[in-house]
mmCIF file of C-alpha atoms in Angstrom:
data_model
loop_
_atom_site.group_PDB
_atom_site.id
_atom_site.type_symbol
_atom_site.label_atom_id
_atom_site.label_comp_id
_atom_site.label_asym_id
_atom_site.label_seq_id
_atom_site.Cartn_x
_atom_site.Cartn_y
_atom_site.Cartn_z
ATOM 1 C CA MET A 49 -18.054 -19.565 -3.519
ATOM 2 C CA GLN A 50 -16.777 -16.696 -5.636
ATOM 3 C CA LYS A 51 -17.738 -14.257 -8.346
ATOM 4 C CA TYR A 52 -15.466 -12.356 -10.661
ATOM 5 C CA HIS A 53 -15.715 -10.116 -13.685
ATOM 6 C CA ASN A 54 -13.251 -9.172 -16.391
ATOM 7 C CA SER A 55 -14.040 -6.534 -19.041
ATOM 8 C CA LEU A 56 -12.337 -4.174 -21.493
ATOM 9 C CA GLU A 57 -15.391 -1.958 -21.731
ATOM 10 C CA ARG A 58 -13.735 0.966 -19.930
ATOM 11 C CA LEU A 59 -10.646 0.646 -22.123
ATOM 12 C CA TYR A 60 -12.776 1.145 -25.243
ATOM 13 C CA ARG A 61 -14.583 4.077 -23.646
ATOM 14 C CA PHE A 62 -11.237 5.658 -22.814
ATOM 15 C CA ALA A 63 -9.964 5.143 -26.368
ATOM 16 C CA GLY A 64 -13.128 6.678 -27.752
ATOM 17 C CA ALA A 65 -12.878 9.702 -25.483
ATOM 18 C CA MET A 66 -9.246 10.275 -26.427
ATOM 19 C CA CYS A 67 -9.908 9.878 -30.130
ATOM 20 C CA ARG A 68 -13.344 11.419 -30.682
ATOM 21 C CA ASN A 69 -11.875 13.784 -33.253
ATOM 22 C CA VAL A 70 -10.402 10.978 -35.339
ATOM 23 C CA TRP A 71 -12.244 9.671 -38.400
ATOM 24 C CA LYS A 72 -12.171 6.039 -37.335
ATOM 25 C CA ILE A 73 -12.231 5.194 -33.640
ATOM 26 C CA SER A 74 -11.040 1.656 -34.267
ATOM 27 C CA LEU A 75 -7.937 2.909 -36.068
ATOM 28 C CA CYS A 76 -7.199 5.330 -33.241
ATOM 29 C CA PHE A 77 -7.638 2.583 -30.694
ATOM 30 C CA MET A 78 -5.063 0.448 -32.494
ATOM 31 C CA PHE A 79 -2.574 3.283 -32.313
ATOM 32 C CA LEU A 80 -3.433 3.896 -28.663
ATOM 33 C CA TYR A 81 -3.124 0.243 -27.769
ATOM 34 C CA GLY A 82 0.127 -0.038 -29.691
ATOM 35 C CA GLY A 83 1.499 2.974 -27.864
ATOM 36 C CA LEU A 84 0.595 1.496 -24.513
ATOM 37 C CA ALA A 85 2.253 -1.794 -25.448
ATOM 38 C CA ILE A 86 5.451 -0.051 -26.546
ATOM 39 C CA THR A 87 5.526 1.970 -23.328
ATOM 40 C CA GLN A 88 5.135 -1.144 -21.248
ATOM 41 C CA ALA A 89 7.775 -2.964 -23.297
ATOM 42 C CA GLN A 90 10.215 -0.153 -22.638
ATOM 43 C CA ASP A 91 9.447 -0.360 -18.930
ATOM 44 C CA ASP A 92 8.874 3.379 -18.839
ATOM 45 C CA ARG A 93 8.273 3.559 -15.120
ATOM 46 C CA PRO A 94 7.925 6.818 -13.185
ATOM 47 C CA PRO A 95 11.065 8.266 -11.583
ATOM 48 C CA VAL A 96 11.936 7.184 -8.076
ATOM 49 C CA ILE A 97 11.170 10.047 -5.685
ATOM 50 C CA ASN A 98 14.329 11.585 -4.224
ATOM 51 C CA ALA A 99 15.895 14.831 -3.031
ATOM 52 C CA GLU A 100 16.691 15.958 -6.567
ATOM 53 C CA ASN A 101 13.130 15.721 -7.898
ATOM 54 C CA ILE A 102 10.972 16.136 -4.789
ATOM 55 C CA GLU A 103 9.738 19.560 -5.890
ATOM 56 C CA GLN A 104 8.112 17.872 -8.918
ATOM 57 C CA LEU A 105 6.089 15.419 -6.795
ATOM 58 C CA GLN A 106 2.469 16.137 -7.684
ATOM 59 C CA SER A 107 -0.973 14.627 -8.239
ATOM 60 C CA VAL A 108 -0.933 12.966 -11.668
ATOM 61 C CA ALA A 109 -4.164 10.937 -11.619
ATOM 62 C CA GLN A 110 -7.279 10.342 -9.545
ATOM 63 C CA ILE A 111 -9.719 7.480 -9.196
ATOM 64 C CA ASP A 112 -13.167 8.856 -8.350
ATOM 65 C CA PHE A 113 -15.442 6.481 -6.461
ATOM 66 C CA ILE A 114 -18.538 8.311 -7.665
ATOM 67 C CA ALA A 115 -17.782 7.102 -11.198
ATOM 68 C CA PHE A 116 -18.491 3.521 -10.092
ATOM 69 C CA GLU A 117 -22.004 4.319 -8.881
ATOM 70 C CA ALA A 118 -23.418 4.220 -12.423
ATOM 71 C CA GLN A 119 -22.496 0.525 -12.437
ATOM 72 C CA GLY A 120 -24.154 -0.050 -9.064
ATOM 73 C CA ILE A 121 -20.823 -0.165 -7.211
ATOM 74 C CA LEU A 122 -20.762 1.773 -3.935
ATOM 75 C CA ILE A 123 -17.340 2.534 -2.422
ATOM 76 C CA LYS A 124 -17.159 4.642 0.727
ATOM 77 C CA ASN A 125 -13.759 3.751 2.190
ATOM 78 C CA GLY A 126 -10.397 4.862 0.866
ATOM 79 C CA ARG A 127 -8.466 1.814 2.060
ATOM 80 C CA PHE A 128 -6.606 0.093 -0.764
ATOM 81 C CA ALA A 129 -3.771 -2.272 -1.640
ATOM 82 C CA LEU A 130 -0.896 -1.084 -3.812
ATOM 83 C CA ARG A 131 1.289 -3.218 -6.047
ATOM 84 C CA ASP A 132 5.043 -2.843 -5.480
ATOM 85 C CA ASP A 133 5.506 -0.828 -8.683
ATOM 86 C CA GLY A 134 2.561 1.476 -7.957
ATOM 87 C CA GLN A 135 0.814 0.424 -11.195
ATOM 88 C CA ARG A 136 -2.133 -1.548 -9.788
ATOM 89 C CA PHE A 137 -4.632 -0.858 -7.010
ATOM 90 C CA ALA A 138 -7.204 -2.960 -5.180
ATOM 91 C CA ILE A 139 -10.249 -1.366 -3.553
ATOM 92 C CA THR A 140 -13.338 -2.764 -1.832
ATOM 93 C CA ASP A 141 -17.002 -1.814 -2.134
ATOM 94 C CA THR A 142 -19.614 -1.794 0.626
ATOM 95 C CA LEU A 143 -20.653 -5.375 -0.231
ATOM 96 C CA GLY A 144 -17.160 -6.788 0.204
ATOM 97 C CA THR A 145 -16.212 -7.164 -3.465
ATOM 98 C CA ILE A 146 -12.565 -6.466 -4.317
ATOM 99 C CA TYR A 147 -11.796 -4.570 -7.547
ATOM 100 C CA ILE A 148 -8.389 -4.432 -9.255
ATOM 101 C CA LEU A 149 -7.638 -1.494 -11.530
ATOM 102 C CA ASP A 150 -4.977 0.952 -12.673
ATOM 103 C CA GLU A 151 -4.864 4.752 -12.469
ATOM 104 C CA PHE A 152 -6.812 5.143 -15.721
ATOM 105 C CA ASP A 153 -9.553 2.785 -14.500
ATOM 106 C CA LEU A 154 -8.906 0.725 -17.618
ATOM 107 C CA PHE A 155 -8.517 -2.717 -16.068
ATOM 108 C CA ASP A 156 -11.555 -4.276 -14.453
ATOM 109 C CA ALA A 157 -11.315 -7.508 -12.504
ATOM 110 C CA SER A 158 -13.202 -8.301 -9.322
ATOM 111 C CA TYR A 159 -14.019 -11.108 -6.923
ATOM 112 C CA ASP A 160 -15.679 -11.766 -3.590
ATOM 113 C CA VAL A 161 -16.119 -14.588 -1.096
ATOM 114 C CA SER A 162 -19.339 -15.974 0.384
ATOM 115 C CA GLY A 163 -19.289 -17.033 4.017
ATOM 116 C CA ALA A 164 -21.088 -19.953 5.603
ATOM 117 C CA ASP A 165 -24.216 -17.812 5.926
ATOM 118 C CA GLY A 166 -24.293 -17.156 2.190
ATOM 119 C CA LEU A 167 -23.464 -13.490 2.637
ATOM 120 C CA SER A 168 -20.305 -11.824 1.367
ATOM 121 C CA ALA A 169 -17.393 -12.284 3.782
ATOM 122 C CA ASP A 170 -15.639 -9.059 4.797
ATOM 123 C CA PRO A 171 -12.202 -8.444 3.252
ATOM 124 C CA LEU A 172 -9.600 -7.635 5.918
ATOM 125 C CA GLU A 173 -6.213 -7.535 4.176
ATOM 126 C CA ILE A 174 -5.127 -7.551 0.518
ATOM 127 C CA ALA A 175 -1.639 -8.149 -0.909
ATOM 128 C CA PHE A 176 -0.327 -8.071 -4.471
ATOM 129 C CA GLY A 177 2.169 -10.711 -5.518
ATOM 130 C CA LEU A 178 4.360 -11.319 -8.536
ATOM 131 C CA ASP A 179 2.969 -11.039 -12.061
ATOM 132 C CA SER A 180 -0.842 -10.844 -11.802
ATOM 133 C CA ASP A 181 -1.395 -12.567 -8.470
ATOM 134 C CA ILE A 182 -3.295 -11.068 -5.570
ATOM 135 C CA ALA A 183 -4.308 -12.553 -2.225
ATOM 136 C CA SER A 184 -6.722 -11.514 0.490
ATOM 137 C CA ILE A 185 -8.050 -12.429 3.932
ATOM 138 C CA HIS A 186 -11.824 -12.493 4.499
ATOM 139 C CA THR A 187 -14.048 -13.388 7.445
ATOM 140 C CA ASP A 188 -17.732 -14.125 7.923
ATOM 141 C CA GLY A 189 -17.464 -13.616 11.692
ATOM 142 C CA ASN A 190 -16.893 -17.273 12.456
ATOM 143 C CA GLN A 191 -14.278 -18.432 9.996
ATOM 144 C CA PHE A 192 -11.427 -16.890 8.048
ATOM 145 C CA TYR A 193 -10.728 -17.402 4.355
ATOM 146 C CA VAL A 194 -7.613 -16.845 2.258
ATOM 147 C CA VAL A 195 -8.107 -16.218 -1.455
ATOM 148 C CA GLN A 196 -5.488 -16.428 -4.180
ATOM 149 C CA PHE A 197 -6.614 -14.823 -7.432
ATOM 150 C CA ASN A 198 -4.920 -14.124 -10.755
ATOM 151 C CA TYR A 199 -6.591 -11.130 -12.386
ATOM 152 C CA GLU A 200 -5.427 -12.048 -15.893
ATOM 153 C CA THR A 201 -6.117 -15.787 -15.998
ATOM 154 C CA GLN A 202 -9.055 -15.585 -13.533
ATOM 155 C CA ASN A 203 -7.640 -18.556 -11.579
ATOM 156 C CA PHE A 204 -9.311 -18.528 -8.163
ATOM 157 C CA ARG A 205 -8.448 -20.468 -5.015
ATOM 158 C CA GLU A 206 -10.227 -20.193 -1.668
ATOM 159 C CA LEU A 207 -9.016 -21.761 1.575
ATOM 160 C CA PRO A 208 -10.958 -21.747 4.884
ATOM 161 C CA PHE A 209 -9.135 -21.542 8.227
ATOM 162 C CA ASP A 210 -10.291 -21.666 11.838
ATOM 163 C CA GLU A 211 -7.331 -19.602 13.087
ATOM 164 C CA VAL A 212 -7.596 -15.832 13.449
ATOM 165 C CA LEU A 213 -5.640 -14.349 10.532
ATOM 166 C CA LEU A 214 -4.178 -10.856 10.965
ATOM 167 C CA ASP A 215 -2.066 -10.205 7.864
ATOM 168 C CA LEU A 216 -0.670 -11.866 4.754
ATOM 169 C CA TRP A 217 2.078 -11.329 2.212
ATOM 170 C CA TRP A 218 3.789 -13.065 -0.671
ATOM 171 C CA SER A 219 7.189 -14.691 -0.407
ATOM 172 C CA GLU A 220 7.961 -15.041 -4.111
ATOM 173 C CA SER A 221 5.122 -17.278 -5.336
ATOM 174 C CA SER A 222 3.894 -18.573 -1.959
ATOM 175 C CA LEU A 223 1.870 -16.990 0.824
ATOM 176 C CA ARG A 224 2.748 -16.193 4.416
ATOM 177 C CA VAL A 225 0.213 -15.252 7.091
ATOM 178 C CA GLU A 226 0.388 -13.745 10.542
ATOM 179 C CA THR A 227 -1.938 -15.338 13.066
ATOM 180 C CA GLU A 228 -2.507 -14.435 16.689
ATOM 181 C CA ASN A 229 0.254 -16.807 17.799
ATOM 182 C CA SER A 230 2.607 -17.450 14.900
ATOM 183 C CA ILE A 231 3.969 -16.652 11.476
ATOM 184 C CA SER A 232 2.962 -19.413 9.090
ATOM 185 C CA ALA A 233 3.218 -20.476 5.467
ATOM 186 C CA ILE A 234 0.278 -21.793 3.482
ATOM 187 C CA ALA A 235 1.403 -25.214 2.296
ATOM 188 C CA ASP A 236 -0.857 -27.920 0.882
ATOM 189 C CA ASP A 237 -3.929 -25.970 1.991
ATOM 190 C CA GLU A 238 -2.702 -25.999 5.583
ATOM 191 C CA LEU A 239 -0.875 -23.541 7.838
ATOM 192 C CA GLU A 240 2.728 -24.549 8.446
ATOM 193 C CA ILE A 241 4.264 -22.666 11.385
ATOM 194 C CA LEU A 242 7.512 -20.908 10.476
ATOM 195 C CA SER A 243 8.189 -19.084 13.735
ATOM 196 C CA GLN A 244 6.606 -18.029 17.009
ATOM 197 C CA THR A 245 9.574 -16.064 18.363
ATOM 198 C CA PHE A 246 8.371 -12.657 17.219
ATOM 199 C CA LYS A 247 4.918 -13.209 18.724
ATOM 200 C CA GLU A 248 6.415 -14.310 22.044
ATOM 201 C CA ASP A 249 8.719 -11.316 22.592
ATOM 202 C CA ALA A 250 7.719 -10.031 26.032
ATOM 203 C CA GLU A 251 10.254 -7.183 26.109
ATOM 204 C CA SER A 252 8.687 -5.036 23.418
ATOM 205 C CA ILE A 253 5.854 -2.716 24.413
ATOM 206 C CA ILE A 254 5.363 -1.002 21.032
ATOM 207 C CA ARG A 255 5.047 -2.440 17.543
ATOM 208 C CA ILE A 256 5.376 0.276 14.921
ATOM 209 C CA GLY A 257 2.509 -0.169 12.482
ATOM 210 C CA ARG A 258 2.436 -0.212 8.689
ATOM 211 C CA ILE A 259 5.881 -1.758 8.315
ATOM 212 C CA GLU A 260 5.773 -4.053 5.287
ATOM 213 C CA PRO A 261 6.122 -7.744 6.252
ATOM 214 C CA PRO A 262 8.129 -9.843 6.723
ATOM 215 C CA LEU A 263 9.876 -6.904 8.415
ATOM 216 C CA ALA A 264 8.625 -5.711 11.777
ATOM 217 C CA VAL A 265 9.950 -3.074 14.163
ATOM 218 C CA THR A 266 9.301 -3.124 17.904
ATOM 219 C CA VAL A 267 10.424 -0.932 20.802
ATOM 220 C CA THR A 268 11.170 -1.898 24.401
ATOM 221 C CA GLU A 269 10.403 0.222 27.441
ATOM 222 C CA ASP A 270 14.091 1.125 27.854
ATOM 223 C CA GLY A 271 14.387 2.379 24.253
ATOM 224 C CA ARG A 272 15.782 -0.577 22.342
ATOM 225 C CA VAL A 273 14.530 -0.635 18.764
ATOM 226 C CA LYS A 274 14.397 -4.132 17.277
ATOM 227 C CA ARG A 275 14.145 -4.986 13.591
ATOM 228 C CA TRP A 276 12.713 -8.452 12.996
ATOM 229 C CA ASN A 277 12.442 -10.969 10.222
ATOM 230 C CA MET A 278 9.077 -12.349 11.280
ATOM 231 C CA GLU A 279 9.384 -15.492 9.138
ATOM 232 C CA THR A 280 12.564 -16.662 10.864
ATOM 233 C CA GLY A 281 11.924 -15.022 14.222
ATOM 234 C CA GLU A 282 15.361 -13.441 13.993
ATOM 235 C CA ILE A 283 16.233 -9.986 15.361
ATOM 236 C CA THR A 284 18.280 -8.571 12.476
ATOM 237 C CA ALA A 285 19.166 -5.274 14.178
ATOM 238 C CA GLU A 286 18.878 -3.835 17.696
ATOM 239 C CA VAL A 287 19.628 -0.200 18.467
ATOM 240 C CA GLN A 288 19.510 1.688 21.760
ATOM 241 C CA ILE A 289 18.032 5.193 21.582
ATOM 242 C CA ASN A 290 17.678 7.705 24.388
ATOM 243 C CA GLY A 291 14.824 10.039 25.238
ATOM 244 C CA ALA A 292 11.366 9.713 23.702
ATOM 245 C CA LEU A 293 10.278 6.357 22.282
ATOM 246 C CA PRO A 294 9.366 5.846 18.625
ATOM 247 C CA ILE A 295 5.623 5.309 18.527
ATOM 248 C CA TYR A 296 5.052 5.768 14.823
ATOM 249 C CA GLY A 297 7.360 5.392 11.818
ATOM 250 C CA GLN A 298 8.158 3.867 8.461
ATOM 251 C CA MET A 299 11.106 2.167 6.771
ATOM 252 C CA ASN A 300 12.698 3.647 3.665
ATOM 253 C CA ALA A 301 10.731 2.500 0.605
ATOM 254 C CA GLY A 302 11.719 -1.015 -0.387
ATOM 255 C CA GLY A 303 14.516 -1.082 2.191
ATOM 256 C CA ASP A 304 15.306 -2.100 5.747
ATOM 257 C CA HIS A 305 18.204 0.199 6.668
ATOM 258 C CA TYR A 306 16.548 3.433 7.809
ATOM 259 C CA LEU A 307 13.535 4.240 9.959
ATOM 260 C CA VAL A 308 11.827 7.637 10.017
ATOM 261 C CA TRP A 309 9.963 8.066 13.299
ATOM 262 C CA ARG A 310 8.219 10.519 15.588
ATOM 263 C CA ASP A 311 7.596 10.534 19.320
ATOM 264 C CA PRO A 312 4.200 10.528 21.110
ATOM 265 C CA GLN A 313 4.320 14.300 21.688
ATOM 266 C CA SER A 314 5.295 15.062 18.067
ATOM 267 C CA GLU A 315 8.355 16.991 19.142
ATOM 268 C CA ALA A 316 10.474 15.994 16.121
ATOM 269 C CA LEU A 317 10.954 13.749 13.107
ATOM 270 C CA HIS A 318 13.966 11.457 13.509
ATOM 271 C CA LEU A 319 15.969 9.355 11.084
ATOM 272 C CA LEU A 320 17.366 6.199 12.646
ATOM 273 C CA ASP A 321 20.109 4.188 10.935
ATOM 274 C CA LEU A 322 19.430 0.641 12.079
ATOM 275 C CA GLU A 323 22.884 -0.525 11.031
ATOM 276 C CA SER A 324 25.075 2.149 12.629
ATOM 277 C CA GLY A 325 22.693 3.108 15.437
ATOM 278 C CA ASP A 326 22.873 6.801 14.530
ATOM 279 C CA ASP A 327 19.655 8.679 15.377
ATOM 280 C CA GLN A 328 19.360 12.231 14.042
ATOM 281 C CA ILE A 329 16.641 14.840 14.374
ATOM 282 C CA VAL A 330 15.709 16.013 10.869
ATOM 283 C CA VAL A 331 13.053 18.571 11.718
ATOM 284 C CA ALA A 332 11.473 19.924 14.895
ATOM 285 C CA LEU A 333 7.696 19.525 14.906
ATOM 286 C CA ASP A 334 6.842 21.413 18.084
ATOM 287 C CA GLY A 335 3.621 19.449 18.461
ATOM 288 C CA THR A 336 2.591 19.410 14.781
ATOM 289 C CA TYR A 337 0.766 16.133 14.233
ATOM 290 C CA ILE A 338 1.539 14.133 11.083
ATOM 291 C CA PRO A 339 -0.477 10.907 10.833
ATOM 292 C CA PHE A 340 1.219 9.670 7.648
ATOM 293 C CA ILE A 341 5.008 9.853 7.225
ATOM 294 C CA PHE A 342 7.194 8.129 4.633
ATOM 295 C CA LEU A 343 10.855 7.856 3.731
ATOM 296 C CA THR A 344 12.124 7.698 0.156
ATOM 297 C CA ALA A 345 14.105 4.714 -1.106
ATOM 298 C CA ASP A 346 17.427 6.542 -0.673
ATOM 299 C CA ALA A 347 16.359 7.856 2.749
ATOM 300 C CA ASP A 348 17.023 11.405 1.540
ATOM 301 C CA VAL A 349 13.475 12.828 1.795
ATOM 302 C CA ILE A 350 10.715 12.546 4.406
ATOM 303 C CA ILE A 351 7.145 12.951 3.116
ATOM 304 C CA GLY A 352 4.228 13.923 5.352
ATOM 305 C CA VAL A 353 0.531 13.786 4.443
ATOM 306 C CA HIS A 354 -2.371 15.546 6.221
ATOM 307 C CA VAL A 355 0.064 17.702 8.163
ATOM 308 C CA ASP A 356 -1.478 19.470 11.165
ATOM 309 C CA GLU A 357 -4.914 18.267 9.986
ATOM 310 C CA GLU A 358 -4.588 20.136 6.702
ATOM 311 C CA PRO A 359 -5.219 18.364 3.343
ATOM 312 C CA ILE A 360 -1.641 18.903 2.168
ATOM 313 C CA VAL A 361 1.520 17.028 1.243
ATOM 314 C CA VAL A 362 4.795 18.308 2.715
ATOM 315 C CA ALA A 363 8.367 17.061 2.315
ATOM 316 C CA TRP A 364 11.678 17.643 4.095
ATOM 317 C CA ASP A 365 15.186 17.200 2.735
ATOM 318 C CA VAL A 366 16.962 14.923 5.219
ATOM 319 C CA GLU A 367 20.379 16.505 4.713
ATOM 320 C CA THR A 368 19.390 20.180 4.825
ATOM 321 C CA GLY A 369 16.064 20.115 6.642
ATOM 322 C CA GLU A 370 14.559 22.266 3.875
ATOM 323 C CA GLN A 371 10.772 22.046 3.747
ATOM 324 C CA TYR A 372 8.743 21.755 0.532
ATOM 325 C CA GLU A 373 5.030 22.594 0.375
ATOM 326 C CA LEU A 374 3.859 20.301 -2.409
ATOM 327 C CA GLY A 375 0.179 21.237 -2.442
ATOM 328 C CA GLU A 376 -3.238 19.916 -1.517
ATOM 329 C CA TYR A 377 -4.480 16.427 -2.226
ATOM 330 C CA ARG A 378 -7.933 15.625 -3.621
ATOM 331 C CA GLN A 379 -11.080 16.917 -1.943
ATOM 332 C CA CYS A 380 -12.266 14.543 0.784
ATOM 333 C CA ASN A 381 -15.029 14.698 3.369
ATOM 334 C CA ARG A 382 -12.754 13.411 6.138
ATOM 335 C CA PRO A 383 -9.050 12.721 6.760
ATOM 336 C CA PRO A 384 -7.479 10.024 4.567
ATOM 337 C CA ASP A 385 -8.326 6.426 5.385
ATOM 338 C CA MET A 386 -4.978 5.232 4.060
ATOM 339 C CA VAL A 387 -1.773 6.566 2.487
ATOM 340 C CA ARG A 388 0.992 4.427 0.972
ATOM 341 C CA LEU A 389 4.341 4.915 -0.763
ATOM 342 C CA SER A 390 5.005 2.129 -3.269
ATOM 343 C CA THR A 391 7.808 -0.312 -2.535
ATOM 344 C CA ASP A 392 9.755 0.889 -5.583
ATOM 345 C CA GLY A 393 9.565 4.468 -4.275
ATOM 346 C CA THR A 394 7.840 5.960 -7.321
ATOM 347 C CA THR A 395 4.218 6.426 -6.270
ATOM 348 C CA LEU A 396 2.437 8.031 -3.327
ATOM 349 C CA VAL A 397 -1.260 7.154 -3.061
ATOM 350 C CA ILE A 398 -3.770 8.910 -0.810
ATOM 351 C CA GLY A 399 -7.144 7.228 -0.266
ATOM 352 C CA CYS A 400 -10.237 8.761 1.298
ATOM 353 C CA ASP A 401 -14.026 8.506 1.047
ATOM 354 C CA THR A 402 -14.147 10.190 -2.395
ATOM 355 C CA GLY A 403 -11.405 8.208 -4.121
ATOM 356 C CA LEU A 404 -7.679 7.750 -4.636
ATOM 357 C CA ASP A 405 -5.163 10.498 -5.405
ATOM 358 C CA ILE A 406 -2.001 9.274 -7.170
ATOM 359 C CA TRP A 407 1.182 11.339 -6.803
ATOM 360 C CA ARG A 408 4.333 10.898 -8.872
ATOM 361 C CA VAL A 409 7.245 12.982 -10.053
ATOM 362 C CA GLY A 410 6.093 15.023 -13.052
ATOM 363 C CA SER A 411 6.698 18.344 -14.766
ATOM 364 C CA HIS A 412 4.895 21.403 -13.418
#
């Protein structure tokens, strides 16, 4: 069972607010809509964040959860899904409904899943695909469900599974899922096992989290860092490092060549070249804790969020080690629930209990 909603109401409200000084709102809206269409046609995407423009990285838009309360929508968690180009977001309310929107809150599409008990099943993971596709994993406590939804056509597909589902992602137009024991494809409404090799690796003692599938990075007790293609079960790179083990890190945005990582004691931020095996210390941390670290697409800038438990965004030039204090993110009542850098390297999004803060390269 599913419910969804699609409305342009907020788009008209936005046009009216922008054009309240114009004689005819409808005429202004046509100009506004035409301008948006031209911008999209020209593919006027934000600049990719890099060492040359990092000082211009700033908050450019915010999505405030309190604004949804007038519509009876209660959102208390800043977890979200981010489309590869940073132009669409998916968030979840306290009842388990998933909402898809952009930074202007102009697009409104939503859906949920009812479990066997008739109550809304809890969303666990959400992944954007190509075009207007999105997929999600839900559970009612006894069974798992995978949903495929197109937020333009409203096409909805729900598949129940008995296996425990941990993650999902798109491989072009088809879905892949990680279960407890395998990596599988969804084919003909069934799970088709692709590989179990990655799940059976007994050497690795650490799996670095938040690496975008199908990539995965694991670490052995003796300091061997393995890069995996989970779908094939193949180790595509293996590098020996000495000293402290990587316990937390992230690949360069949209890439698989470089890994930024820190050790358990937060002694330093490292940049590891998974092809050459070169591991360099970029900046000494001396115990400064950074829960969210990211690496730009060109691997030339490291970005840290909530540095030393402060609500700030900081960046470091990989080549020079120069540090940039980029400012505070939106007011929150607790540390961020989630932070992501878009796959195309243009958009940093910080989510907490009050909403989303969207950072891009702009002009101060």
